mmCIF file of C-alpha atoms in Angstrom:
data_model
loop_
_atom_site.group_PDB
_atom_site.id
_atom_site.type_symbol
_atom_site.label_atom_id
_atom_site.label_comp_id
_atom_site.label_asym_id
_atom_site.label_seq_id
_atom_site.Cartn_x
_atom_site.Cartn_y
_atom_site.Cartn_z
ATOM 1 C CA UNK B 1 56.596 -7.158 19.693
ATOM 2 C CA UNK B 2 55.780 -4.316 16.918
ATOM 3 C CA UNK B 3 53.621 -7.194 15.375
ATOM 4 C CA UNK B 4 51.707 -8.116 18.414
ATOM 5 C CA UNK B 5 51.067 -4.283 19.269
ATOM 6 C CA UNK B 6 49.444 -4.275 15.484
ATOM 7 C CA UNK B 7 47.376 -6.572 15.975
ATOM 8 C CA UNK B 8 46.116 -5.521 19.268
ATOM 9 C CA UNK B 9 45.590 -2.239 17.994
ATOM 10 C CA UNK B 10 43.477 -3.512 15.004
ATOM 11 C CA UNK B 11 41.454 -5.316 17.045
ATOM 12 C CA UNK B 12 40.746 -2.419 19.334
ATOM 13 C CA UNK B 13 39.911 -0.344 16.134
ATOM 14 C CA UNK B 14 37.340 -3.186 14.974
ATOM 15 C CA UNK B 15 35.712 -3.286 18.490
ATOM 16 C CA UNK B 16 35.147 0.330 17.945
ATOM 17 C CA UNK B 17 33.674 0.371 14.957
ATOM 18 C CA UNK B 18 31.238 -2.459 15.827
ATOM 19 C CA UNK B 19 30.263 -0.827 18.477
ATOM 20 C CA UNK B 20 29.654 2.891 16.670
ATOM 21 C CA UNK B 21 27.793 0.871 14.038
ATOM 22 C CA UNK B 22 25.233 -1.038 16.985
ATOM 23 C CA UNK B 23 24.890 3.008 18.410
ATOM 24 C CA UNK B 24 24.101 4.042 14.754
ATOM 25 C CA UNK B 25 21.439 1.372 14.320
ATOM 26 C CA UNK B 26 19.922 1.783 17.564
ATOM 27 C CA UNK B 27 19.756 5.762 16.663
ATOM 28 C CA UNK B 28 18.041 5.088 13.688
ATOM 29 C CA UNK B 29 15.693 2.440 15.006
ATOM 30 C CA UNK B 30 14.635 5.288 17.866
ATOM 31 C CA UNK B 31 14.381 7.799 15.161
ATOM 32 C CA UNK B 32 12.068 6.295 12.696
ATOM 33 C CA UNK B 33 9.535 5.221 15.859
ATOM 34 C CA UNK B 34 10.340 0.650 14.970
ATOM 35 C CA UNK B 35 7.319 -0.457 15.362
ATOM 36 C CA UNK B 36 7.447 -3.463 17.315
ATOM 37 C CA UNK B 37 10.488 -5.209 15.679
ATOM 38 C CA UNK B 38 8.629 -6.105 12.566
ATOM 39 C CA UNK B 39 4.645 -6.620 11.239
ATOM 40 C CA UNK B 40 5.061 -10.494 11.134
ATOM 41 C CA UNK B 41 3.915 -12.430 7.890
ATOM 42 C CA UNK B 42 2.892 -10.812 4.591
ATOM 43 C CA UNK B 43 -0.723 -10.617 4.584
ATOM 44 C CA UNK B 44 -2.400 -13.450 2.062
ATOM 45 C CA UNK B 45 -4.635 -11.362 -0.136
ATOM 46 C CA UNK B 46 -6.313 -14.359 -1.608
ATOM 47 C CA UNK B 47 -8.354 -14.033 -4.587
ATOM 48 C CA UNK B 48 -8.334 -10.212 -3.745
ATOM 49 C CA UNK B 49 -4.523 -10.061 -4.498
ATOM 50 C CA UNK B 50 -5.637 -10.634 -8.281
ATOM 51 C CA UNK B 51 -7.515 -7.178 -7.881
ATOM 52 C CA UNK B 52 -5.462 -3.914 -8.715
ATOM 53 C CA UNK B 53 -8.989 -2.209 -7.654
ATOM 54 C CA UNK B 54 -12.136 -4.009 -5.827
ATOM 55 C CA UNK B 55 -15.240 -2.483 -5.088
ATOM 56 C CA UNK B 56 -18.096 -3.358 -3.709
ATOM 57 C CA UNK B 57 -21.692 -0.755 -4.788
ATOM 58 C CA UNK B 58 -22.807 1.057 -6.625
ATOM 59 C CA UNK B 59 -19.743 1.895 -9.070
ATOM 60 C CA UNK B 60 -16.056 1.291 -9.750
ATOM 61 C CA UNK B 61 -16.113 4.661 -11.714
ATOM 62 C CA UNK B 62 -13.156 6.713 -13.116
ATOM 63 C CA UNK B 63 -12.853 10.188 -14.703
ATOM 64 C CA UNK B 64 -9.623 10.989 -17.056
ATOM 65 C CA UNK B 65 -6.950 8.728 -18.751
ATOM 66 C CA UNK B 66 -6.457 6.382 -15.294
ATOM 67 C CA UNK B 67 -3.900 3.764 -16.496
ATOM 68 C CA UNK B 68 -4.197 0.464 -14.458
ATOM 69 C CA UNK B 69 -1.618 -2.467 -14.560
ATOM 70 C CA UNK B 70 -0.664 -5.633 -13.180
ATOM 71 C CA UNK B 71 -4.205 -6.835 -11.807
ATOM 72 C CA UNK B 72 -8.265 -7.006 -12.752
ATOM 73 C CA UNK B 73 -10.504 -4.479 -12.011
ATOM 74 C CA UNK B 74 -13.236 -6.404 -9.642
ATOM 75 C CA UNK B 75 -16.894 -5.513 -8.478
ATOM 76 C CA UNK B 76 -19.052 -7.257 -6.334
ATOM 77 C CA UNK B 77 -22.015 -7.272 -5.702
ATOM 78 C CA UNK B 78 -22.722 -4.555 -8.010
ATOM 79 C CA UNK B 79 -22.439 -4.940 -11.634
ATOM 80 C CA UNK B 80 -21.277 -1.046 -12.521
ATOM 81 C CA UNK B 81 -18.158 0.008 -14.302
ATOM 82 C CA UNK B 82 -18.200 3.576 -15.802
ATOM 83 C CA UNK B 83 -15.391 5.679 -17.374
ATOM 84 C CA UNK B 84 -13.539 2.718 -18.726
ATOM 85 C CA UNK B 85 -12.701 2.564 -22.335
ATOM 86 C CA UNK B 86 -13.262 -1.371 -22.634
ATOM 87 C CA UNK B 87 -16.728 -0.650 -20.970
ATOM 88 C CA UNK B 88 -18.350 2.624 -22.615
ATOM 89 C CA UNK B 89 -15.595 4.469 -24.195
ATOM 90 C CA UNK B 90 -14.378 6.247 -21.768
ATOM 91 C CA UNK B 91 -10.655 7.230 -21.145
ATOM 92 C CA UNK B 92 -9.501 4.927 -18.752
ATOM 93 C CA UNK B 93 -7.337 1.979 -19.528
ATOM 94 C CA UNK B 94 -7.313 -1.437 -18.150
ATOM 95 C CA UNK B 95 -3.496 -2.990 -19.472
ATOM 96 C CA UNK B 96 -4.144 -6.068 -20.570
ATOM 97 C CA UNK B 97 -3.953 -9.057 -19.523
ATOM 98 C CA UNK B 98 -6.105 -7.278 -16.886
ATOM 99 C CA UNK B 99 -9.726 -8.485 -16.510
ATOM 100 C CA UNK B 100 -13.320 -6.804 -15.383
ATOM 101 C CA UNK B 101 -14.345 -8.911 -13.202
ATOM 102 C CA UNK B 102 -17.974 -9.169 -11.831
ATOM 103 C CA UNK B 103 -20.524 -11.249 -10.551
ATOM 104 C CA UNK B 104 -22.749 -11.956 -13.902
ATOM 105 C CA UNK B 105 -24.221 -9.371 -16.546
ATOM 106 C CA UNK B 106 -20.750 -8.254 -18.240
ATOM 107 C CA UNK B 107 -21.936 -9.516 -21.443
ATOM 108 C CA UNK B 108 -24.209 -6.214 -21.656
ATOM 109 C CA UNK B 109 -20.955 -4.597 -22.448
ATOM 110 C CA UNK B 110 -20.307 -5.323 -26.024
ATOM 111 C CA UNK B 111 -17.354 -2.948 -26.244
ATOM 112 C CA UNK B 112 -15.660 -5.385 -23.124
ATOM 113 C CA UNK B 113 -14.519 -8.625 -24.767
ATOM 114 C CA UNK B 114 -11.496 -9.904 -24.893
ATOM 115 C CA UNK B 115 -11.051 -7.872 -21.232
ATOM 116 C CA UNK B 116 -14.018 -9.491 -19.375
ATOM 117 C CA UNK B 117 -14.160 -11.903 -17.212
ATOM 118 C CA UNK B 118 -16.229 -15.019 -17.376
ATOM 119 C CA UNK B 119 -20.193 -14.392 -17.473
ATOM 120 C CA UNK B 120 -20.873 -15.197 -14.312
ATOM 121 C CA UNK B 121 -17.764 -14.511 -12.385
ATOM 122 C CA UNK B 122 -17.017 -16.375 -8.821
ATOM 123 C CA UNK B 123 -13.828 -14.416 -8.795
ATOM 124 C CA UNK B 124 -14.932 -10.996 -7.111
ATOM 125 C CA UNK B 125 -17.238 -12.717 -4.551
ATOM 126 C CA UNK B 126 -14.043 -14.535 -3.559
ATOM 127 C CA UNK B 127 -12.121 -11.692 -3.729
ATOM 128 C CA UNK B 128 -14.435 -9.990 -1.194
ATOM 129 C CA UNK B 129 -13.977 -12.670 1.189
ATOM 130 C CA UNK B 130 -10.930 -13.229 0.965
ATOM 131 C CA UNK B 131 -10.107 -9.044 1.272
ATOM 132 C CA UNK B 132 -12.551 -9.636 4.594
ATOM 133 C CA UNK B 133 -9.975 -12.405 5.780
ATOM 134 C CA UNK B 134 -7.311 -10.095 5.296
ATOM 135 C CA UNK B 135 -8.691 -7.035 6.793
ATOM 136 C CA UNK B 136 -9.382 -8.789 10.240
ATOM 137 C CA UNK B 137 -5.965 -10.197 10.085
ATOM 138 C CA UNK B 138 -4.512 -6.862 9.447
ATOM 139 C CA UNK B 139 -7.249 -5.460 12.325
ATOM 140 C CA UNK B 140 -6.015 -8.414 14.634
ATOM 141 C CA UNK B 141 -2.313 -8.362 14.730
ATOM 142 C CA UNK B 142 -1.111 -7.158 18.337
ATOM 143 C CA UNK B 143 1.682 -5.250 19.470
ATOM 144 C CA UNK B 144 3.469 -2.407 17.517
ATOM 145 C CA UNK B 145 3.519 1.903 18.406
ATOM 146 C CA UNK B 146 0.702 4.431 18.434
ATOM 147 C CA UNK B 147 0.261 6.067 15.413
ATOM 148 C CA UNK B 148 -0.438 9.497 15.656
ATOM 149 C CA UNK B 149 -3.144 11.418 13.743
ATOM 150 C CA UNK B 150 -0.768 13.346 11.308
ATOM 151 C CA UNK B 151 2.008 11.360 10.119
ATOM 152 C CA UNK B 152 3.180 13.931 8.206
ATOM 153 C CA UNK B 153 7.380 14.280 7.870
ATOM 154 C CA UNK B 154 8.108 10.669 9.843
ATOM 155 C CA UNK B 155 10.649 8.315 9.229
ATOM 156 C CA UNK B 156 9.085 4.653 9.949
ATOM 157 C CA UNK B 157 10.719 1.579 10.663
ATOM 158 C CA UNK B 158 9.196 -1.997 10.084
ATOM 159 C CA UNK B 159 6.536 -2.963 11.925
ATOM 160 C CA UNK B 160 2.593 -2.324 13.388
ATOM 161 C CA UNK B 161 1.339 1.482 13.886
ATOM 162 C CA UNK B 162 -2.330 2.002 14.930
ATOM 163 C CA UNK B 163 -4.809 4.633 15.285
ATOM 164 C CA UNK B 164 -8.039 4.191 16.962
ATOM 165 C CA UNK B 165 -9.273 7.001 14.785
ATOM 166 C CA UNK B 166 -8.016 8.707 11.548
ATOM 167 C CA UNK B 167 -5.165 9.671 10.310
ATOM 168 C CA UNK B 168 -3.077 11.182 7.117
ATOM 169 C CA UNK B 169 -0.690 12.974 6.015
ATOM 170 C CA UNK B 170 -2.109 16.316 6.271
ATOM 171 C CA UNK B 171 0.810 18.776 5.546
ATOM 172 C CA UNK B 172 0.585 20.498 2.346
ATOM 173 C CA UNK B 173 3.354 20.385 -0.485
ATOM 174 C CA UNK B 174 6.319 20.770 -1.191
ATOM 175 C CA UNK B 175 8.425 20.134 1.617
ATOM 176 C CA UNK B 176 10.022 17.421 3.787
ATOM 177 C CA UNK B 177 6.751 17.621 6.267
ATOM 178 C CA UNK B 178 4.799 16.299 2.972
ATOM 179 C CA UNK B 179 6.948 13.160 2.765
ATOM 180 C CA UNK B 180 6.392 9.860 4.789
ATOM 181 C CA UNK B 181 8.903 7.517 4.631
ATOM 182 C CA UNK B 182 9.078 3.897 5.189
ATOM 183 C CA UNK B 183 12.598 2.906 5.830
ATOM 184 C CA UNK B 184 12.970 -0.784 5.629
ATOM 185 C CA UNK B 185 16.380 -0.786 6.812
ATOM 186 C CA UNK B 186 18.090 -2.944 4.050
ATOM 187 C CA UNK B 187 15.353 -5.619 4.129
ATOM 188 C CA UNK B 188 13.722 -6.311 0.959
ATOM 189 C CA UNK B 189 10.710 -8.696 2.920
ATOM 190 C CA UNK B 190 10.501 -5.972 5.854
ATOM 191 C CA UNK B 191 6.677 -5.774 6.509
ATOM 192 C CA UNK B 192 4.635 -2.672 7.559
ATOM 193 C CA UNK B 193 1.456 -2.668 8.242
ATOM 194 C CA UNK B 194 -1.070 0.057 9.579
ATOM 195 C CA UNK B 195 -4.338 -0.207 11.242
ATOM 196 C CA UNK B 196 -6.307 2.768 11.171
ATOM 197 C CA UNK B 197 -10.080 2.274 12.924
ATOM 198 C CA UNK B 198 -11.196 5.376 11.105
ATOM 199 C CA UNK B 199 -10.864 7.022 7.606
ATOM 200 C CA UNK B 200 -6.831 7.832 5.845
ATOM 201 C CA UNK B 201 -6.505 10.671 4.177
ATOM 202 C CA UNK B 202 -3.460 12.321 2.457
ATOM 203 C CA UNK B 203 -2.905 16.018 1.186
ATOM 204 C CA UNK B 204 -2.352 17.339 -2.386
ATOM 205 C CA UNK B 205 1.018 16.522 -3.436
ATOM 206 C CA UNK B 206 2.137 14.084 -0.395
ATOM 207 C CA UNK B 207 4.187 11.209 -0.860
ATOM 208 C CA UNK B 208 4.576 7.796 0.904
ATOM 209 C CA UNK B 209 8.506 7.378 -0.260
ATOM 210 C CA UNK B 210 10.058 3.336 0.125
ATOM 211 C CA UNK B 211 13.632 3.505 1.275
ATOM 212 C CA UNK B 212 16.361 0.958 2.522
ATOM 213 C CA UNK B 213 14.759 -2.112 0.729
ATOM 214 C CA UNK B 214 10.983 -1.747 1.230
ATOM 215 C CA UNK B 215 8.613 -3.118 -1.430
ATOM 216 C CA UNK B 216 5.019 -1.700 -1.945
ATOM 217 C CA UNK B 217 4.000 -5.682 -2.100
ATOM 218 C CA UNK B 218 4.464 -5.798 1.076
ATOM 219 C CA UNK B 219 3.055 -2.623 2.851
ATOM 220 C CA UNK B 220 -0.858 -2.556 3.995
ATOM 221 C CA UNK B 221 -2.880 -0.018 5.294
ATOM 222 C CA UNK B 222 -6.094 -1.535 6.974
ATOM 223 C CA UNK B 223 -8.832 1.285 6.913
ATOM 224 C CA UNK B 224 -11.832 1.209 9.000
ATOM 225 C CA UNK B 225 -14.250 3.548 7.034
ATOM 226 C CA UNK B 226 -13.032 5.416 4.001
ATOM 227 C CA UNK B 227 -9.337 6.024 2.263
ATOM 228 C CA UNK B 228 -8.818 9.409 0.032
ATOM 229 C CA UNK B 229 -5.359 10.191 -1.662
ATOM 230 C CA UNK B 230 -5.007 13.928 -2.458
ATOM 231 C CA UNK B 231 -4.758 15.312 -5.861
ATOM 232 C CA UNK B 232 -1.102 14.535 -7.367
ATOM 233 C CA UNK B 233 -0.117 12.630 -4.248
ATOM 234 C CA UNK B 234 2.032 9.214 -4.388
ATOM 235 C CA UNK B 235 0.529 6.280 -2.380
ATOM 236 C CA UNK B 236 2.413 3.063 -1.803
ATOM 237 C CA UNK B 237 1.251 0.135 -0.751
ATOM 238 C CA UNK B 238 -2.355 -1.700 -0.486
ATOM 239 C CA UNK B 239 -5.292 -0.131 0.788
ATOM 240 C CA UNK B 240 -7.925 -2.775 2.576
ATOM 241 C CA UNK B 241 -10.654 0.016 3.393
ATOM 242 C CA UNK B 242 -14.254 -1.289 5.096
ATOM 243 C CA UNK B 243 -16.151 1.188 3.025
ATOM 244 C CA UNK B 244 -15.043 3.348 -0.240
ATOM 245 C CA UNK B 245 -11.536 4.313 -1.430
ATOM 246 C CA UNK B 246 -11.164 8.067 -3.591
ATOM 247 C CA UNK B 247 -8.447 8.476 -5.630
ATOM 248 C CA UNK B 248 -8.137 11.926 -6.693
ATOM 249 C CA UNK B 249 -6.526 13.703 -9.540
ATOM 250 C CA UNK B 250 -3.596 12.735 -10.720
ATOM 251 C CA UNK B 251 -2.928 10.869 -7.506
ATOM 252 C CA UNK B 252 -0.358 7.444 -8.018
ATOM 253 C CA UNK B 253 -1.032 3.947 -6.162
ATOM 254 C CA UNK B 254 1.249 1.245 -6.131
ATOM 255 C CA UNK B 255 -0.685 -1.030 -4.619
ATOM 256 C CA UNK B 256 -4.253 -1.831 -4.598
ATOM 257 C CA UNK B 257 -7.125 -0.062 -3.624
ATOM 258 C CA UNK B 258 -9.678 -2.308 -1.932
ATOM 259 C CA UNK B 259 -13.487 -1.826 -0.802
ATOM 260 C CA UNK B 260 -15.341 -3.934 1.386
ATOM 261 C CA UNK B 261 -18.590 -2.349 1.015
ATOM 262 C CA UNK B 262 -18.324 1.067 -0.960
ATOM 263 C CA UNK B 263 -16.937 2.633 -4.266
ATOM 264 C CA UNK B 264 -13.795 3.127 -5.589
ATOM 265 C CA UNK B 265 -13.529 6.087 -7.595
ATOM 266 C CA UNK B 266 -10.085 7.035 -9.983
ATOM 267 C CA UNK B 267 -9.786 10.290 -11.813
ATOM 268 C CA UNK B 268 -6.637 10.395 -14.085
ATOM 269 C CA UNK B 269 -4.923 7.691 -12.006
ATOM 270 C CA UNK B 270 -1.572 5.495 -12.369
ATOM 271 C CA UNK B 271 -2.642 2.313 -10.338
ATOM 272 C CA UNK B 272 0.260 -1.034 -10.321
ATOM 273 C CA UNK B 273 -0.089 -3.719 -8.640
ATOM 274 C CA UNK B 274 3.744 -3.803 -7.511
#
């Protein structure tokens, strides 16, 4: 009898616990706003996936010792690289086995080889296709939660946010407010992605912080005009903008800043492809 009143009771205890866990999860799901369940695939970057930074005209231009690994620097259809020390001298780095990349004319760079790319280059053309591709798949998923227009202090959960407009994290530093989290609840392939019709902008000092599992590789942010990271802010993820991505001093990326039709522009910069 004692043995069958063990058991029973074990298995009552069990049932509880299951169930406290299912409240905690549901909690936590309601807490960090899930958006939608999940954001579907990973986006295919294409030949724009080979591109830590890809800009369109008149300049990929950097000020300060920028240090950029894991990917090429691409331009297209502009031929204009400045601030770069395999280009003119200047202080910013390129790790190899990282390429500049563009169209045709990089042998008028005679500081550039053995980091330049083919003379001419089908690469970044590709790459801005393929980035196209990718933004209107980002632009086109469905479902997911509003996002709102300061996104300063939340906890987010896999998934699709959107903003018809702009958006940021527009709280200044130090303090929790500054922080955005993406919280990808134990699931190293969880998938966020976040269209934004207008520009993204974050404050001095903010961070985007991964948690539970989440991987830069696989966070996007699709940007329908312009993307600026504050000074000394930390960034995660990859940045599809339509126009011109800033990168301001001393801000981080992991990730990859991407420009349909504008600039990119790095001052003292830490930029890795993750």
């Amino acid at each position: 009898m004692r043995t069958h009143t063990n058991r029973k009771i074990w298995f009552i205890a069990l049932l509880l616990l299951g169930f406290a866990a299912g409240c905690a999860d549901l909690d936590k799901g309601l807490a960090g706003g899930g958006g939608g369940g999940g954001g579907g695939p990973v986006v295919v970057l294409g030949a724009a996936g080979g591109c830590a930074i890809l800009g369109a005209t008149p300049v990929v231009s950097n000020t300060g010792p920028t240090v950029v690994t894991g990917g090429d620097i691409c331009i297209s259809p502009a031929l204009s690289f400045t601030g770069w020390a395999r280009i003119d001298a200047g202080p910013g780095v390129l790790t190899p086995p990282g390429l500049f990349r563009a169209p045709s004319g990089l042998s008028l760079f005679p500081l550039c080889p053995p980091q330049c790319g083919p003379d001419p280059d089908p690469i970044p053309a590709q790459a801005q296709l393929d980035m196209l591709t990718a933004y209107n798949d980002l632009a086109g998923r469905t479902g997911g939660l509003p996002l709102p227009g300061d996104i300063s202090g939340l906890t987010l959960t896999p998934g699709i946010y959107k903003n018809a407009s702009s958006t940021g994290i527009l709280s200044p530093a130090p303090g929790p407010l500054s922080i955005v989290t993406l919280d990808g609840l134990g699931n190293p392939d969880a998938v966020f992605i976040f269209q934004i019709g207008s520009a993204l902008t974050t404050n001095t000092g903010t961070q985007v912080k991964l948690t539970n599992g989440t991987q830069a590789k696989n966070v996007f942010w699709q940007v329908g005009s312009s993307a600026t990271l504050g000074v000394n802010s930390t960034f995660n993820g990859s940045i599809l903008a339509l126009a011109s991505i800033t990168l301001d001093t001393g801000a981080t990326l992991n990730g990859r800043a991407l420009a349909h039709t504008g600039a990119v522009t790095c001052d003292s910069n830490p930029v890795t492809v993750p």
